[in-house]
CSV table of C-alpha atoms in Angstrom, one decimal:
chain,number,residue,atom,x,y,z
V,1,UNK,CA,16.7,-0.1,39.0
V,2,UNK,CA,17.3,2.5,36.2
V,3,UNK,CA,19.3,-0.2,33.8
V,4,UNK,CA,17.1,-3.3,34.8
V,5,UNK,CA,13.3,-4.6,34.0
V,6,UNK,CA,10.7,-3.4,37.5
V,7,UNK,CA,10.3,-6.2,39.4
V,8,UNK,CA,7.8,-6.8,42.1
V,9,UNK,CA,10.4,-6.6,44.8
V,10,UNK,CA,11.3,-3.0,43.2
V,11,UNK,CA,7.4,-2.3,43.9
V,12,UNK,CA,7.5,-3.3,47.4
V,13,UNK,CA,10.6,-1.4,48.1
V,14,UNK,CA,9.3,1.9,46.9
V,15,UNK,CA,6.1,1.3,48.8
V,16,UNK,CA,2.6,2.9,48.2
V,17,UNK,CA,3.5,6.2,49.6
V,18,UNK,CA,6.3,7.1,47.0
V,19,UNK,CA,3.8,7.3,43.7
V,20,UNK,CA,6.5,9.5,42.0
V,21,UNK,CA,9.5,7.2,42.7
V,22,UNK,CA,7.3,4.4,41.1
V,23,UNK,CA,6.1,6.3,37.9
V,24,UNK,CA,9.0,7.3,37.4
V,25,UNK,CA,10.1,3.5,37.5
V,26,UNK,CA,7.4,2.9,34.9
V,27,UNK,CA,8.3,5.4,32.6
V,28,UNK,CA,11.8,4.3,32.6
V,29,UNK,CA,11.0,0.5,32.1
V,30,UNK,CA,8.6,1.8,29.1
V,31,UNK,CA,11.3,3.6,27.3
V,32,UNK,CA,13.4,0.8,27.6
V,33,UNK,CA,11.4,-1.9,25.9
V,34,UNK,CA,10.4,1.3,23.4
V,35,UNK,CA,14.0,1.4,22.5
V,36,UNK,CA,14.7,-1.7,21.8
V,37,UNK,CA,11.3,-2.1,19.7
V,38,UNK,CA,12.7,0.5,17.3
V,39,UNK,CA,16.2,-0.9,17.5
V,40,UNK,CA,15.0,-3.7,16.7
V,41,UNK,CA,13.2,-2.4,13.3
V,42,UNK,CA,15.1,-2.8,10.0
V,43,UNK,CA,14.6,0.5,8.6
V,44,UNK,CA,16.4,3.8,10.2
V,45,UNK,CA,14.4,5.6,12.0
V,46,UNK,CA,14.7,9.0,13.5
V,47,UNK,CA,12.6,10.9,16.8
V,48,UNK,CA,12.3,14.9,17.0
V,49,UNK,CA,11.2,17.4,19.0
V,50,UNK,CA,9.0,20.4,18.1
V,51,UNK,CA,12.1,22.1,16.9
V,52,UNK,CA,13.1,19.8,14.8
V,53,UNK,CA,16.6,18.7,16.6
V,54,UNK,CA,16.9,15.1,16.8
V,55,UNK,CA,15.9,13.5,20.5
V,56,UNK,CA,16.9,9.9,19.5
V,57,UNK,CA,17.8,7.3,16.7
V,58,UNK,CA,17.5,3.7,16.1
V,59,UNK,CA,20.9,1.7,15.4
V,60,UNK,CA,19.5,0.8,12.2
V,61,UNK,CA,20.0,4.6,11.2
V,62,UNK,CA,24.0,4.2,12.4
V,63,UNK,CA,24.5,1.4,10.8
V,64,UNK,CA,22.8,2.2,7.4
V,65,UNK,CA,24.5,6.0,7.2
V,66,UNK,CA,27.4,5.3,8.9
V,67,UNK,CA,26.6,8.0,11.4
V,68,UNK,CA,27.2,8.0,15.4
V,69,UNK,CA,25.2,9.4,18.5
V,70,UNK,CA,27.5,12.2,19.0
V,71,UNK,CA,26.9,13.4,15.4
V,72,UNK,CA,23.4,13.2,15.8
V,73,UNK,CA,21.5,13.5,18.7
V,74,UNK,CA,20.8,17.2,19.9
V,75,UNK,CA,21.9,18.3,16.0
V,76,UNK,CA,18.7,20.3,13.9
V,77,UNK,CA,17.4,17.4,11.2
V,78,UNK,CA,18.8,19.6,8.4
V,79,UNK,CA,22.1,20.1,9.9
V,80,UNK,CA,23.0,16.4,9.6
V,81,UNK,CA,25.5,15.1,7.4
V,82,UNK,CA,26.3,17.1,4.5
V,83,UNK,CA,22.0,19.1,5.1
V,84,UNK,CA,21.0,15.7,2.9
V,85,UNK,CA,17.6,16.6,4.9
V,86,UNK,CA,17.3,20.2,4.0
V,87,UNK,CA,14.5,19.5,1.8
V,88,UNK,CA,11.5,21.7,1.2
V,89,UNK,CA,9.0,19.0,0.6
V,90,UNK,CA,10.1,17.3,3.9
V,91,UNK,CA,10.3,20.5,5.7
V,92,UNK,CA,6.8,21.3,5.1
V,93,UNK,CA,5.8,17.9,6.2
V,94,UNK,CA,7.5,17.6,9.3
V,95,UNK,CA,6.3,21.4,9.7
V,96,UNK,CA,2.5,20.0,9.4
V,97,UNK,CA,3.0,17.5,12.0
V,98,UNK,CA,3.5,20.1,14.5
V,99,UNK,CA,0.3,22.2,13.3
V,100,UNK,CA,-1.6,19.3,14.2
V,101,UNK,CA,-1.3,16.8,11.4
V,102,UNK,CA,-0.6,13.2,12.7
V,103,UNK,CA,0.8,11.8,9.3
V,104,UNK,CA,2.0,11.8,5.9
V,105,UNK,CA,3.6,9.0,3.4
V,106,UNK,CA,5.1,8.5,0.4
V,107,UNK,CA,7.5,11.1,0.4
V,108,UNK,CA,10.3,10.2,-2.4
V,109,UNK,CA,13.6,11.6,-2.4
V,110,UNK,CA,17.3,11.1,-4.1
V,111,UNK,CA,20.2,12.4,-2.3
V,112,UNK,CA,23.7,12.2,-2.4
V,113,UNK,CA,25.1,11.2,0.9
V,114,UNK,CA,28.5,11.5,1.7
V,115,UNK,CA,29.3,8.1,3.6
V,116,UNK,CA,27.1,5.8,0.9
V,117,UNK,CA,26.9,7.7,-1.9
V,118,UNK,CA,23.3,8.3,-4.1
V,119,UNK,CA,20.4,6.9,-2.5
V,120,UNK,CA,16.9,6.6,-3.6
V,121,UNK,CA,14.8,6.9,-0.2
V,122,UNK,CA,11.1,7.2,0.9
V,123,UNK,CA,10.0,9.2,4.0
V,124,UNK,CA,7.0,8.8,5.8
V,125,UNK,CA,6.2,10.7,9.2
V,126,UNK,CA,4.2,10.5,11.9
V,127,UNK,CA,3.6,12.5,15.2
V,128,UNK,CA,3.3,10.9,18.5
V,129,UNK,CA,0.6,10.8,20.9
V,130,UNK,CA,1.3,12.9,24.0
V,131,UNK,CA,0.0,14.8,26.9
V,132,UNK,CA,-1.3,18.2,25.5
V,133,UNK,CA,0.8,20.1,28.1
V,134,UNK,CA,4.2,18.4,26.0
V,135,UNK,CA,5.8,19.4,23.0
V,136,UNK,CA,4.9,17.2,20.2
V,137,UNK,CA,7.8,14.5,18.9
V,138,UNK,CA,7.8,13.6,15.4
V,139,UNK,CA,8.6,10.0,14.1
V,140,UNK,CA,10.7,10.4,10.8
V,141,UNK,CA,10.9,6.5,8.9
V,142,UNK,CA,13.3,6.1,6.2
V,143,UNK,CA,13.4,3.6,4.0
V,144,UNK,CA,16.1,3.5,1.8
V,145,UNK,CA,14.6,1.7,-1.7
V,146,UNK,CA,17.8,2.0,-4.2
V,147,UNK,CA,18.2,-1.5,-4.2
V,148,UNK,CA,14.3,-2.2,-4.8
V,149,UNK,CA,14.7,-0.2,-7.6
V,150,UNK,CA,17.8,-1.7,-9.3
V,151,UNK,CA,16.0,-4.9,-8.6
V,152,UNK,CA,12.9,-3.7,-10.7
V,153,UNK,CA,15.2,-2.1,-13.2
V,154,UNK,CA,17.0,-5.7,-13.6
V,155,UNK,CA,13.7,-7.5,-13.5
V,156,UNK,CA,12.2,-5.4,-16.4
V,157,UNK,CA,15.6,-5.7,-18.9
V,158,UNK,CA,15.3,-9.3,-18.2
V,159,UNK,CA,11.4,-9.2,-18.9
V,160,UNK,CA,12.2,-7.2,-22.0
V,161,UNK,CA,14.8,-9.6,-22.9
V,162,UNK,CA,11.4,-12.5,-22.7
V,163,UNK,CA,9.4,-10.3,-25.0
V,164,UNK,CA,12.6,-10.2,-27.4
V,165,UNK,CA,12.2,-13.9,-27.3
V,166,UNK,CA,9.0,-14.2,-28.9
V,167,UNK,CA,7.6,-15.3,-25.6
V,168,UNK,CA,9.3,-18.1,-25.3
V,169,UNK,CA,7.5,-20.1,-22.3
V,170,UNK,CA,10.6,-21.5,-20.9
V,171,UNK,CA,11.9,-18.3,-20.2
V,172,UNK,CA,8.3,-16.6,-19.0
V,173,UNK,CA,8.1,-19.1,-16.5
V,174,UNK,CA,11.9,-19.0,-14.9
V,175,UNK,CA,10.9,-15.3,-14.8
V,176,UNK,CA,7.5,-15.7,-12.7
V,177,UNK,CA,9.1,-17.8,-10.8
V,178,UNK,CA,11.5,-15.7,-9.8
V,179,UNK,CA,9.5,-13.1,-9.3
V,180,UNK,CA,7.0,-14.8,-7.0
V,181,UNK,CA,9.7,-16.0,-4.9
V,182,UNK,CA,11.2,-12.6,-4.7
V,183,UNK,CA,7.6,-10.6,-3.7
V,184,UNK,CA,6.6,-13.4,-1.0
V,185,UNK,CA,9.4,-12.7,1.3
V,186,UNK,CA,8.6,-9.3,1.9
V,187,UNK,CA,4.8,-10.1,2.0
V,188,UNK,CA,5.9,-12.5,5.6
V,189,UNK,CA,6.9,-9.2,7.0
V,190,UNK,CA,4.2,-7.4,6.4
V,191,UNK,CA,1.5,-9.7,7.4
V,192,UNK,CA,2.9,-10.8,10.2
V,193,UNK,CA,4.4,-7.3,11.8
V,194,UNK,CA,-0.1,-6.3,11.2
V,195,UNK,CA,-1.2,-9.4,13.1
V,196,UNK,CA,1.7,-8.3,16.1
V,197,UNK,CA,0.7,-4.6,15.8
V,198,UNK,CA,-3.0,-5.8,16.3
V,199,UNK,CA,-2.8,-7.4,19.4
V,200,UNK,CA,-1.1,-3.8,21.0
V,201,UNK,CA,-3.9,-3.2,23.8
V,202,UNK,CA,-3.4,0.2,23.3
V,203,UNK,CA,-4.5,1.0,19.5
V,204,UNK,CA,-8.5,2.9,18.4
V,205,UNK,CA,-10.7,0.6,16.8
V,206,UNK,CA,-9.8,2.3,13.5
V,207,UNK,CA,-6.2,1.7,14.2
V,208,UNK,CA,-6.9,-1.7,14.5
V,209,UNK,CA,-9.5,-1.6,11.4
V,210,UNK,CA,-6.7,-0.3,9.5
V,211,UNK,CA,-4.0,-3.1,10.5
V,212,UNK,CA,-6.2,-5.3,9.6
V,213,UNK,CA,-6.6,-3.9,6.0
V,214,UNK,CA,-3.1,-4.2,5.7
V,215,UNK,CA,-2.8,-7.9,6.7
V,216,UNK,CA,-6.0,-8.7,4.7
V,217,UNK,CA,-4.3,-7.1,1.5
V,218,UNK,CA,-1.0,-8.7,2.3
V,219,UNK,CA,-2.7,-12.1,2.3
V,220,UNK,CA,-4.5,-11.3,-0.8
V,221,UNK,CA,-0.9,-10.4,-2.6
V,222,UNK,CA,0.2,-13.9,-1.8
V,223,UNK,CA,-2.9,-15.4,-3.7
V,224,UNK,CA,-2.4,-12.9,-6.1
V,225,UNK,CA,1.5,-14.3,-6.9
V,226,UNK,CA,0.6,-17.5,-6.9
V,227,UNK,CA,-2.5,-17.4,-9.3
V,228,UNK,CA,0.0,-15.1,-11.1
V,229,UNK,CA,0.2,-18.3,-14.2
V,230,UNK,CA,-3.2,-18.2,-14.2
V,231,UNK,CA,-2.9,-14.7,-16.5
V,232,UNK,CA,0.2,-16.1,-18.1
V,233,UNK,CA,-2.5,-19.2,-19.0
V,234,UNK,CA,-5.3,-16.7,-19.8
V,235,UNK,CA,-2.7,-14.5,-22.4
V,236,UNK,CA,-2.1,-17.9,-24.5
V,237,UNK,CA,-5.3,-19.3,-24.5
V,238,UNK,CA,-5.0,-22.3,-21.8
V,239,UNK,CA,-6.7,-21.1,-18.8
V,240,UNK,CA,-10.2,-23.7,-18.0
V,241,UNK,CA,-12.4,-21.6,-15.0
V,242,UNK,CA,-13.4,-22.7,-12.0
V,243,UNK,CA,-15.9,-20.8,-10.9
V,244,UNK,CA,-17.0,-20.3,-7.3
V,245,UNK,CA,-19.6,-18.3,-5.7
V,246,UNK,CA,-17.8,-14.2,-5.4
V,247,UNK,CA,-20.1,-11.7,-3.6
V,248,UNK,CA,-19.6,-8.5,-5.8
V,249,UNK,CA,-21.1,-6.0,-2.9
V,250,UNK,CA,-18.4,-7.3,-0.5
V,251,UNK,CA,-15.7,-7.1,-3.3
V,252,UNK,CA,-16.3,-3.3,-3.9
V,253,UNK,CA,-16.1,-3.0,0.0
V,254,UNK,CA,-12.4,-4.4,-0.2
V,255,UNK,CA,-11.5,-2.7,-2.8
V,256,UNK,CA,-12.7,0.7,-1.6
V,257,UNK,CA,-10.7,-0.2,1.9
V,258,UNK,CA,-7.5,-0.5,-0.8
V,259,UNK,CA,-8.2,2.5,-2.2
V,260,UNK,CA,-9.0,4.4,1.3
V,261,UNK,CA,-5.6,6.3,1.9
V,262,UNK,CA,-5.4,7.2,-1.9
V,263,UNK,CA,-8.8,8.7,-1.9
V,264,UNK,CA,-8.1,11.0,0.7
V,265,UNK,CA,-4.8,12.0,-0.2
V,266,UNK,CA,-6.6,12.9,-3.3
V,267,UNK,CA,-9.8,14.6,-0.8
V,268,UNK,CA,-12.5,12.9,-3.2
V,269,UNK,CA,-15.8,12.1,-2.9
V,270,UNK,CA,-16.7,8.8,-3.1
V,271,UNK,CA,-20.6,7.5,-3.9
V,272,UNK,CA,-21.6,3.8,-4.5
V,273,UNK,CA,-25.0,2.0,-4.6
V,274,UNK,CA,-26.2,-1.5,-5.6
V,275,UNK,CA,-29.7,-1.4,-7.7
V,276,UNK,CA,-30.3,2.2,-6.5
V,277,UNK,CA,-29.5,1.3,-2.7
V,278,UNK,CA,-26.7,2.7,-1.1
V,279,UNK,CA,-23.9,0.4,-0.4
V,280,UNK,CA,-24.3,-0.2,3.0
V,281,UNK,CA,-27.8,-1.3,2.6
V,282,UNK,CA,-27.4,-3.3,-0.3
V,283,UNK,CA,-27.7,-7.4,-0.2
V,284,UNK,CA,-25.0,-9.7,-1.9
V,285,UNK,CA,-25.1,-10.0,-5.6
V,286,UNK,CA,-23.1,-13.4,-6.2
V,287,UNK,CA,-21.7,-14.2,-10.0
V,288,UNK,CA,-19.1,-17.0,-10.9
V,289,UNK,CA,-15.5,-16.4,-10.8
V,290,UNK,CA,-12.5,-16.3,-9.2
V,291,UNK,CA,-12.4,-13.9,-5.8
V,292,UNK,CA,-8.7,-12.9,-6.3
V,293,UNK,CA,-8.7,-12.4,-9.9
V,294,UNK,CA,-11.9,-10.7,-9.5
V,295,UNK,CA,-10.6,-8.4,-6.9
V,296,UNK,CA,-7.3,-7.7,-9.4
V,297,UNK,CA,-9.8,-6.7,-12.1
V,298,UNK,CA,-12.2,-4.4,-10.3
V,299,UNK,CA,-9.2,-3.1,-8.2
V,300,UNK,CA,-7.5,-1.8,-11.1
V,301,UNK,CA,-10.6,0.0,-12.5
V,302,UNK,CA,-10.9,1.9,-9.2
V,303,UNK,CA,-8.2,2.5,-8.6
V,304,UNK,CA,-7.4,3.9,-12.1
V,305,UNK,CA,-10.7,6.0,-11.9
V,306,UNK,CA,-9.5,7.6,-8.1
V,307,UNK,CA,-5.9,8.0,-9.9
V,308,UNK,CA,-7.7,10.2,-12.9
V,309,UNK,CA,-9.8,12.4,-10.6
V,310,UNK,CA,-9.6,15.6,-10.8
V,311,UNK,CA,-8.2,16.6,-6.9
V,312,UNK,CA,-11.7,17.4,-4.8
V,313,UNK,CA,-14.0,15.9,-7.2
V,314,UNK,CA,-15.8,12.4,-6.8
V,315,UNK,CA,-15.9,9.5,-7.9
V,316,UNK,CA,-19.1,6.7,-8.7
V,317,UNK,CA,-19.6,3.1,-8.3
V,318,UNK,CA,-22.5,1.3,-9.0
V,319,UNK,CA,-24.1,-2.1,-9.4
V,320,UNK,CA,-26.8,-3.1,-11.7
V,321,UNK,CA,-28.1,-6.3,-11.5
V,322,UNK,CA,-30.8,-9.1,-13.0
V,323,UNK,CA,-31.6,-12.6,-13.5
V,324,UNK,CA,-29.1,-12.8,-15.8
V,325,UNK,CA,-26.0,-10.4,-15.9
V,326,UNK,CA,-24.4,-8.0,-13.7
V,327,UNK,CA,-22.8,-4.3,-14.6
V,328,UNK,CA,-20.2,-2.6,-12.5
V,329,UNK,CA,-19.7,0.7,-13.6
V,330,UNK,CA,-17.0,3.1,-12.1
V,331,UNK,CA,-17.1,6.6,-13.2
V,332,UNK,CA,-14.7,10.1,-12.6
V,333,UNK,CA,-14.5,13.2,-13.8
V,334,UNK,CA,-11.2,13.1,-15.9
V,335,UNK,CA,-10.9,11.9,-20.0
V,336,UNK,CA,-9.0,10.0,-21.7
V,337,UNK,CA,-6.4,11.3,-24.2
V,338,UNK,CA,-7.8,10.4,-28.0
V,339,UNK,CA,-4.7,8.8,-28.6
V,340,UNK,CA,-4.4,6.4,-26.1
V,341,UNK,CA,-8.4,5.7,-26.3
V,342,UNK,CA,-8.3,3.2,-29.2
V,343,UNK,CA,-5.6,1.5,-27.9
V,344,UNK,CA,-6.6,0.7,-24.1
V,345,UNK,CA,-7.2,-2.2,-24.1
V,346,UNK,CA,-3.7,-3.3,-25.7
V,347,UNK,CA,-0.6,-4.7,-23.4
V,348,UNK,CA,1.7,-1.9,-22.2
V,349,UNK,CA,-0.7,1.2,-23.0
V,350,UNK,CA,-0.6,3.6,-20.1
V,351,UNK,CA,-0.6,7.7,-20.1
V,352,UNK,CA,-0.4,10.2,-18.0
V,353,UNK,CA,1.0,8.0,-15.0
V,354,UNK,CA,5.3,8.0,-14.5
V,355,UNK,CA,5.2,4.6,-13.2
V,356,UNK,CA,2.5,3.1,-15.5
V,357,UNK,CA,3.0,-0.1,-17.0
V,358,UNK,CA,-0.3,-0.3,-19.0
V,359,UNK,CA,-0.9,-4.0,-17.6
V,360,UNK,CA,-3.6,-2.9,-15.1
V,361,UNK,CA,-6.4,-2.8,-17.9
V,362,UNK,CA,-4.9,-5.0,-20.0
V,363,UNK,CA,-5.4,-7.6,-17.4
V,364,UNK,CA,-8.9,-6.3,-16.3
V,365,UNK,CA,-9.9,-7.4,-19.9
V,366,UNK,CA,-8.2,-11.0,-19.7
V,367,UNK,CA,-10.0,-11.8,-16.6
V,368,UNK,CA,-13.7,-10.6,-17.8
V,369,UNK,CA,-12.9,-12.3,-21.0
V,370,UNK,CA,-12.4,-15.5,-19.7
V,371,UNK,CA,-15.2,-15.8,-17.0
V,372,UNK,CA,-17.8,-14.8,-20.4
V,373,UNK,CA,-17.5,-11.0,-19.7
V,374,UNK,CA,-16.9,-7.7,-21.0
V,375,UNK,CA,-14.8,-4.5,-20.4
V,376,UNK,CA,-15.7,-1.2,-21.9
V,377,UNK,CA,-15.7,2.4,-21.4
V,378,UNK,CA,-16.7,6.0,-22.5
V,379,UNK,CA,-15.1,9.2,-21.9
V,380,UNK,CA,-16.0,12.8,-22.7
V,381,UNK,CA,-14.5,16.1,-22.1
V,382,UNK,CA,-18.3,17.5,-20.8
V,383,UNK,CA,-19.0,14.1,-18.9
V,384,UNK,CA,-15.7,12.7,-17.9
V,385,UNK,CA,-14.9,8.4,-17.9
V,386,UNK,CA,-17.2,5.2,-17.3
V,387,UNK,CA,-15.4,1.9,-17.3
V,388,UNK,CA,-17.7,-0.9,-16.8
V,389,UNK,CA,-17.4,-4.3,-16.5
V,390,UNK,CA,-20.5,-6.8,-17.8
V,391,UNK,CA,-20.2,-10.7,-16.1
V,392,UNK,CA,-22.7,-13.2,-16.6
V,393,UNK,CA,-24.8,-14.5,-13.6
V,394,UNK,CA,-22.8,-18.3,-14.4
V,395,UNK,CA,-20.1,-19.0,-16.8
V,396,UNK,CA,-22.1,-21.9,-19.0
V,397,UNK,CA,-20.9,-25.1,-19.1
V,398,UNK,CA,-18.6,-25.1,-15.8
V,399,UNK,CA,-18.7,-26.9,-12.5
V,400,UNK,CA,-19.6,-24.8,-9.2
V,401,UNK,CA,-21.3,-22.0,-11.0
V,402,UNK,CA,-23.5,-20.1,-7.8
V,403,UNK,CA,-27.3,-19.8,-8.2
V,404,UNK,CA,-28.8,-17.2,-10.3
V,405,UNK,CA,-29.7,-14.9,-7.4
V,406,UNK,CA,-29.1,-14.8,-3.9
V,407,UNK,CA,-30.6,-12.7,-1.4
């Protein structure tokens, strides 16, 4: 019964006076179907105890660093290969899982690995829920992101290559073509591993809130590749609106759940109202535009503005609102560099941020420009950054433009 599913025949044959020989049953059917869950994940994946030794591995971690159970399991994490894990950084990660931390993400690393040679990997950790009188286990995720990064390496030569072209439109669209079909596949991962974590009977009701954030944002990167030509259309002067009714209350909502992990890496403060009531209270405020490209533009105002914060300060959000216009206006506490202030609004114009490509704002621009809006900003080193956006109620002239209020 130890290498085979419980069956009720199993049940009856241990009987209702052996409790022991039938949770122990249980326990062994669960770590079965647990093991093959992670086996059956593409990324490696490592389990530890408390003292950092390694209590199991998923085949994916074999396969991808050529390793094998007997050089792994019972070895100390940093005593693996050629100590490719003996990392500070990591060490005082894994170290504040078993203080009491549950998680941290994003940890990005470049080793050298004997077997496959440099890699480019992230790490991302979690501990696992257990009885208190255990010692905690840690989950250790790696996912190995070389080839992501060739790929993006490749992608922007041949993007440069375009520009070098004069923006020729031929060649623009192969490219966003290419690169839409590339960025969906993924995308049918990640949505659809969120909607089969979600029905897991066993998850908080904030677990589940935040799988459903994921899936939501996954489904709104699809429509965001495939309205991708609408920029492109926008940049050379071809895009016609169609505007439909897009509840700005409810849009900052979303894009403060994007911004939710970010913000409290960063432990800041964040404050929004709509017409002097507190978001939460607030009724929609509806305009005309486009809910996806909406979402991109606002999204990458926030999310520059938490970026910019100062670490433990705050950030403000607020929405003014009349007959005829409406004003979002996002500020935080950091400046902007003089030299990059004149030029913000111009393609490929980022500072202070090692991946940057400057098209966040850029873009933010396009998109209030062509529903009849406006993009601006101030900055100060005594009163930090504003960026606010100004849309019209109704973009004049256009079919399915909402009503001037709605309450």
């Amino acid at each position: 019964m130890a290498d085979k599913p419980l069956k009720g025949e199993d049940i009856q044959t241990v009987g209702l006076n052996a409790p022991e020989q039938l949770s122990a049953a249980c326990e062994r059917e669960a770590s079965m179907y647990a093991a093959a869950i992670l086996d059956a994940l593409k990324e490696p994946l490592l389990i530890l105890n408390s003292e950092l030794r390694v209590a199991s591995a998923n085949l994916p971690y074999y396969s991808h660093f050529q390793s094998t159970p007997k050089e792994t399991i019972g070895r100390h994490l940093h005593d693996l290969g050629d100590r490719q894990w003996d990392i500070p950084r990591l060490r005082d990660s894994l170290q504040g899982l078993i203080s009491g931390a549950w998680s941290f993400d994003g940890l990005m690393v470049e080793r050298e690995f004997e077997q496959i040679g440099k890699r480019t990997v992230v790490l991302s950790g979690r501990r696992l829920r257990q009885r208190e009188d255990l010692s905690p286990k840690l989950l250790l995720l790696i996912e190995d992101i070389t080839d992501r990064i060739l790929a993006e390496q490749e992608l922007e030569a041949r993007v440069r290559d375009v520009i070098d072209l004069k923006h020729d439109v031929f060649a623009r669209e192969d490219v966003d073509r290419m690169y839409r079909h590339d960025l969906k596949t993924p995308l049918v991962a990640v949505v659809g591993f969120a909607r089969l974590l979600r029905a897991d009977q066993n998850l908080t009701d904030k677990q589940r809130e935040m799988l459903e954030i994921i899936e939501e944002s996954g489904y709104r990167m699809q429509a965001m590749i495939n309205l991708s030509m609408d920029l492109y259309r926008m940049e050379v002067g071809t895009y016609v609106p169609k505007p439909s009714p897009v509840d700005l209350v409810a849009l900052v909502k979303h894009v403060l759940n994007d911004v939710e992990m970010l913000v409290r890496q960063r432990r800041l403060n964040v404050e929004a109202s709509v017409d002097s009531l507190p978001l939460g209270e607030a009724k929609p405020v509806v305009v005309g535009g486009n809910d996806t490209l909406f979402h991109a533009m606002l999204g990458n105002i926030v999310k520059n503005a938490v970026e910019a914060s100062p670490e433990e300060s705050g950030i403000g959000i607020t929405v003014e609102s009349n007959e005829e216009q409406v004003k979002v206006s996002v500020h935080n506490r950091g400046e902007i560099p003089q030299q990059v202030r004149g030029k913000l609004f111009k393609k490929y114009i980022s500072h202070g941020k090692k991946e940057g490509s400057g098209l966040g704002v850029y873009n933010a621009s396009l998109i209030a420009r062509n529903f009849g809006g406006e993009l601006g900003y101030e900055s100060s080193a005594q009163g930090g950054t504003t960026a606010w956006i100004q849309l019209p109620r109704s973009v004049p002239g256009r079919a399915g433009d909402p009503p001037a209020r709605t309450s």
